[in-house]
Tab-separated table of C-alpha atoms in Angstrom:
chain	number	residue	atom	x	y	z
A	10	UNK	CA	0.000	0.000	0.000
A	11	UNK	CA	2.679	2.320	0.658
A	12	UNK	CA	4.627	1.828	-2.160
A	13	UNK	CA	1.789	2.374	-4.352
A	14	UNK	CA	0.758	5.427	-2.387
A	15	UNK	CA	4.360	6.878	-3.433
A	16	UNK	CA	3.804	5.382	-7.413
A	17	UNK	CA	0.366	7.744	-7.371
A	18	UNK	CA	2.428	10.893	-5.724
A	19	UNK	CA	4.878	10.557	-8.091
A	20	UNK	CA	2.053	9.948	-11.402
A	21	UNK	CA	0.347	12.873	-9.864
A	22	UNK	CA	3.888	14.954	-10.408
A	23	UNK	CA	4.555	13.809	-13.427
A	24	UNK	CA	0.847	15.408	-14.447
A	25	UNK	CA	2.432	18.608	-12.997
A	26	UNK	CA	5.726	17.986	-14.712
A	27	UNK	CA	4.159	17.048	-18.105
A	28	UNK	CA	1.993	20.346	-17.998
A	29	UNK	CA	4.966	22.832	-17.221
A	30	UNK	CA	6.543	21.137	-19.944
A	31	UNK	CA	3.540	21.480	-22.494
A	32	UNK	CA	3.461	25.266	-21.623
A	33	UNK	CA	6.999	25.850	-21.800
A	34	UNK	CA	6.521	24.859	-25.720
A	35	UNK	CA	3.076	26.422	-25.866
A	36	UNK	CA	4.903	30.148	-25.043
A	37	UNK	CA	8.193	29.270	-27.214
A	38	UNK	CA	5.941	28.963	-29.920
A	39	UNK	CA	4.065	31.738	-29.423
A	40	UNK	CA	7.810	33.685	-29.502
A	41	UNK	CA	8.586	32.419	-32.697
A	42	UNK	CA	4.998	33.544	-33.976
A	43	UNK	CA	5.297	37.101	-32.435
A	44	UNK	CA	9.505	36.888	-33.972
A	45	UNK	CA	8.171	35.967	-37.464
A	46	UNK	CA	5.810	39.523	-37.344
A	47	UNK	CA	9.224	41.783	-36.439
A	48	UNK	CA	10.971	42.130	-39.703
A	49	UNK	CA	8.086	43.322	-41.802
A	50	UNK	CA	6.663	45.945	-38.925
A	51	UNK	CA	10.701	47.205	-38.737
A	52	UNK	CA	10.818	46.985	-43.595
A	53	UNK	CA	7.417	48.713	-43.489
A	54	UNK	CA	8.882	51.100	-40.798
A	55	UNK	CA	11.527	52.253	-42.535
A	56	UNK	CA	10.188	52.567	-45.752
A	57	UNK	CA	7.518	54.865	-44.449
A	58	UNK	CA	10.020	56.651	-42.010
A	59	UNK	CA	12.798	57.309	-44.985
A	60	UNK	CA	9.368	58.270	-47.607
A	61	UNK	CA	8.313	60.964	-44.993
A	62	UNK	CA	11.899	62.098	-44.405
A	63	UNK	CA	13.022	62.506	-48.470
A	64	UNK	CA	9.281	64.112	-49.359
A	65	UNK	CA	7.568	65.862	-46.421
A	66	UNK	CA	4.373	63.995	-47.804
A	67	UNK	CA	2.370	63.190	-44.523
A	68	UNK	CA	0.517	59.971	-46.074
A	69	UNK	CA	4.071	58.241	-44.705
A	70	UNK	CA	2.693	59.139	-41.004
A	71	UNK	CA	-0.174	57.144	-41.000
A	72	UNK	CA	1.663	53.720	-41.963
A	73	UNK	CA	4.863	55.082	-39.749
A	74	UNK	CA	2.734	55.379	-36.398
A	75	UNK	CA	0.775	51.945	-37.637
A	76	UNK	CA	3.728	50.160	-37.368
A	77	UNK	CA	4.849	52.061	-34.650
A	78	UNK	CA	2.055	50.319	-32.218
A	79	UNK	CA	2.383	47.151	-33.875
A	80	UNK	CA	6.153	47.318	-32.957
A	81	UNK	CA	4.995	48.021	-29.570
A	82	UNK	CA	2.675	45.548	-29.128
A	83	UNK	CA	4.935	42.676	-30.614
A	84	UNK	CA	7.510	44.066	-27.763
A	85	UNK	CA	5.398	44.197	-25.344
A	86	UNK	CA	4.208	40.254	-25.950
A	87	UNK	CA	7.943	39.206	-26.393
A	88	UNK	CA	8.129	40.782	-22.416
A	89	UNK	CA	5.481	39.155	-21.150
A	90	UNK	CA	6.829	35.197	-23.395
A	91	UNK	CA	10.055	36.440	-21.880
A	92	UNK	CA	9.410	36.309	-18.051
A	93	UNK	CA	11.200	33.496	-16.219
A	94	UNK	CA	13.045	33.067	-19.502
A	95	UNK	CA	16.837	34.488	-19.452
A	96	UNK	CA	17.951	34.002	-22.890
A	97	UNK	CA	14.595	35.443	-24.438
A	98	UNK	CA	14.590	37.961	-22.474
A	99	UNK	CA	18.396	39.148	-22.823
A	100	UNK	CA	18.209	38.768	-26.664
A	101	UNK	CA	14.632	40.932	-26.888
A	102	UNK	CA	16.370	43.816	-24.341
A	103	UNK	CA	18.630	43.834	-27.180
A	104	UNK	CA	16.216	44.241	-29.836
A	105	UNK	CA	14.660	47.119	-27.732
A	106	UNK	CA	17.818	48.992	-27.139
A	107	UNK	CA	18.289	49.244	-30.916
A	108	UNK	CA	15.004	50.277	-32.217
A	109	UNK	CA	15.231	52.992	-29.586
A	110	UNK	CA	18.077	54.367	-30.775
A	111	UNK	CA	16.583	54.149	-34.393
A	112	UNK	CA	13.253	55.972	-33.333
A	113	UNK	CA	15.531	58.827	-31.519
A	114	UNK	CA	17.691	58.879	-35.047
A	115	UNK	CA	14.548	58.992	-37.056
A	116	UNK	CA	12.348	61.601	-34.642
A	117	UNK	CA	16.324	63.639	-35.241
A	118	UNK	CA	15.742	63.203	-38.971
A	119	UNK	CA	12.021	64.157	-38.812
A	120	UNK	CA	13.447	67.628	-37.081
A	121	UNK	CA	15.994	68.211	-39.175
A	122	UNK	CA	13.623	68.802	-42.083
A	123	UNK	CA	11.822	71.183	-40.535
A	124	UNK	CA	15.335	73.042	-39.730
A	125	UNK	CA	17.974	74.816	-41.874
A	126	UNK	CA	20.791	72.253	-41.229
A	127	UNK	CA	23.939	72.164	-44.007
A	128	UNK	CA	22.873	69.530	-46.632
A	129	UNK	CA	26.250	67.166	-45.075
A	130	UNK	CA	24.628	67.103	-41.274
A	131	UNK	CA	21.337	66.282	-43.085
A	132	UNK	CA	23.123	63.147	-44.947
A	133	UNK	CA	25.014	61.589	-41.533
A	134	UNK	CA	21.437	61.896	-39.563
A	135	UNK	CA	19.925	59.936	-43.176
A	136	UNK	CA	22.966	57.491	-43.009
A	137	UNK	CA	22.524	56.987	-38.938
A	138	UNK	CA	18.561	56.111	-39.338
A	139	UNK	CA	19.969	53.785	-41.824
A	140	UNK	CA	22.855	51.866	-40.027
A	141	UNK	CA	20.295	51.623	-36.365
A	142	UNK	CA	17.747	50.045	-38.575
A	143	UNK	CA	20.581	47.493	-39.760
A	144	UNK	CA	21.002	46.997	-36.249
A	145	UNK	CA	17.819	46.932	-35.691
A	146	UNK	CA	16.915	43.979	-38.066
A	147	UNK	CA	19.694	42.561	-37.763
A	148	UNK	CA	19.437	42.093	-33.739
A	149	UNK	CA	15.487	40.820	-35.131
A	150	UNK	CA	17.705	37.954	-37.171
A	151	UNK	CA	18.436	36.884	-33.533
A	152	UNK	CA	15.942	36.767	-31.859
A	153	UNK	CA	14.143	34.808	-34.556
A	154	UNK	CA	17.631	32.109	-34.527
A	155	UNK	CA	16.528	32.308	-29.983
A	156	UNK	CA	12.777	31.608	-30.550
A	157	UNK	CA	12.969	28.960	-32.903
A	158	UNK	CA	15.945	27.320	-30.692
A	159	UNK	CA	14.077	27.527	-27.712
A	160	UNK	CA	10.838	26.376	-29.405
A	161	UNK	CA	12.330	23.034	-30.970
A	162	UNK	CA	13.744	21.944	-27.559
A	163	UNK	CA	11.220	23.380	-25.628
A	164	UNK	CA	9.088	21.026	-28.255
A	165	UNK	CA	11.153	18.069	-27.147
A	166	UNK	CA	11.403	18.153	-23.794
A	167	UNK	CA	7.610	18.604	-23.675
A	168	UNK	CA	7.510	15.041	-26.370
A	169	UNK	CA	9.978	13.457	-23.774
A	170	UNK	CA	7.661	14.374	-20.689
A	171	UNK	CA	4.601	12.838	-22.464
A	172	UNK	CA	6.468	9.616	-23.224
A	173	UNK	CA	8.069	9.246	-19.738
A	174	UNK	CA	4.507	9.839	-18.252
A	175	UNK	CA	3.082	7.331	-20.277
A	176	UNK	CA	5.510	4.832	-19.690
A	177	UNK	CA	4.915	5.514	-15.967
A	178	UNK	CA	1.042	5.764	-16.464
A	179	UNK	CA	1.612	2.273	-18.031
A	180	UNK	CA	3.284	0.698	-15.098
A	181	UNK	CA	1.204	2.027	-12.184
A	182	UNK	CA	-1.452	0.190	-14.311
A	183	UNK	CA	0.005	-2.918	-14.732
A	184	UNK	CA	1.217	-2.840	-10.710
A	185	UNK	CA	-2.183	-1.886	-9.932
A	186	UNK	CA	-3.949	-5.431	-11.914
């Protein structure tokens, strides 16, 4: 009796095991998901950033503060997948850091149109937006490489926690006949 007692306490953790397991793939996928969205917000971004910057034509703005909350958003989501997760969250503080210094290069480039500033200033602000948006995307190309690393073994462990559960659902069944 007591040693199937302990064979139920330890089924009944391996429910609890199984289940941290299933959600720690559940939210790694959902990274790579919110990842996949990043590039096109930051292309569409820039496009509609540089097109307001080069023409003064305000249909740019619209798009540019669109993608502006969606980049937001998408942030805000990787935060919240990134809680209790080190590597996720290290890689998207990186993505942050850089698309704030873009948005400060590109709200400097927005100014300096509205300013008499010597054509050459004007041309280092264009090429700064230009090289933080590299930076930008390409610190996105890592955290898409993190997500889908994290969800693939995240998606085995979870596979490997249903099959050692059922092998030990399997036994506590046969001990139990």
């Amino acid at each position: 009796d007591q040693f199937f007692g302990r064979r139920r306490t330890d089924f009944v953790r391996g429910d609890g095991r199984r289940a941290n397991a299933e959600q720690a793939a559940a939210a790694a996928g959902a990274a790579v998901l919110v990842t996949a969205r990043l590039d096109p917000i930051l292309a569409n971004l820039s496009t509609d950033q540089r097109g307001f910057a080069l023409t003064g034509d305000s249909s740019f703005l619209g798009p540019y503060r669109l993608g502006r909350i969606q980049l937001d958003l998408a942030m805000d989501s990787l935060s919240q997948l990134g809680k209790d997760n080190e590597e996720l969250t290290f890689a998207t503080d990186r993505l942050d850091r850089a698309i704030l210094s873009w948005r400060r290069a590109a709200t400097r480039q927005f100014s300096a149109r509205l300013s008499d500033i010597p054509e050459d200033t004007a041309v280092a602000i264009a090429h700064r937006v230009i090289v933080l948006m590299d930076s930008a995307r390409a610190a996105t190309g890592m955290l898409e490489r993190v997500t889908r690393a994290q969800a693939e073994r995240r998606a085995r462990e979870a596979a490997r926690q249903i099959e050692v559960d059922s092998r030990e659902s399997l036994l506590v069944r046969l001990l139990l006949v």
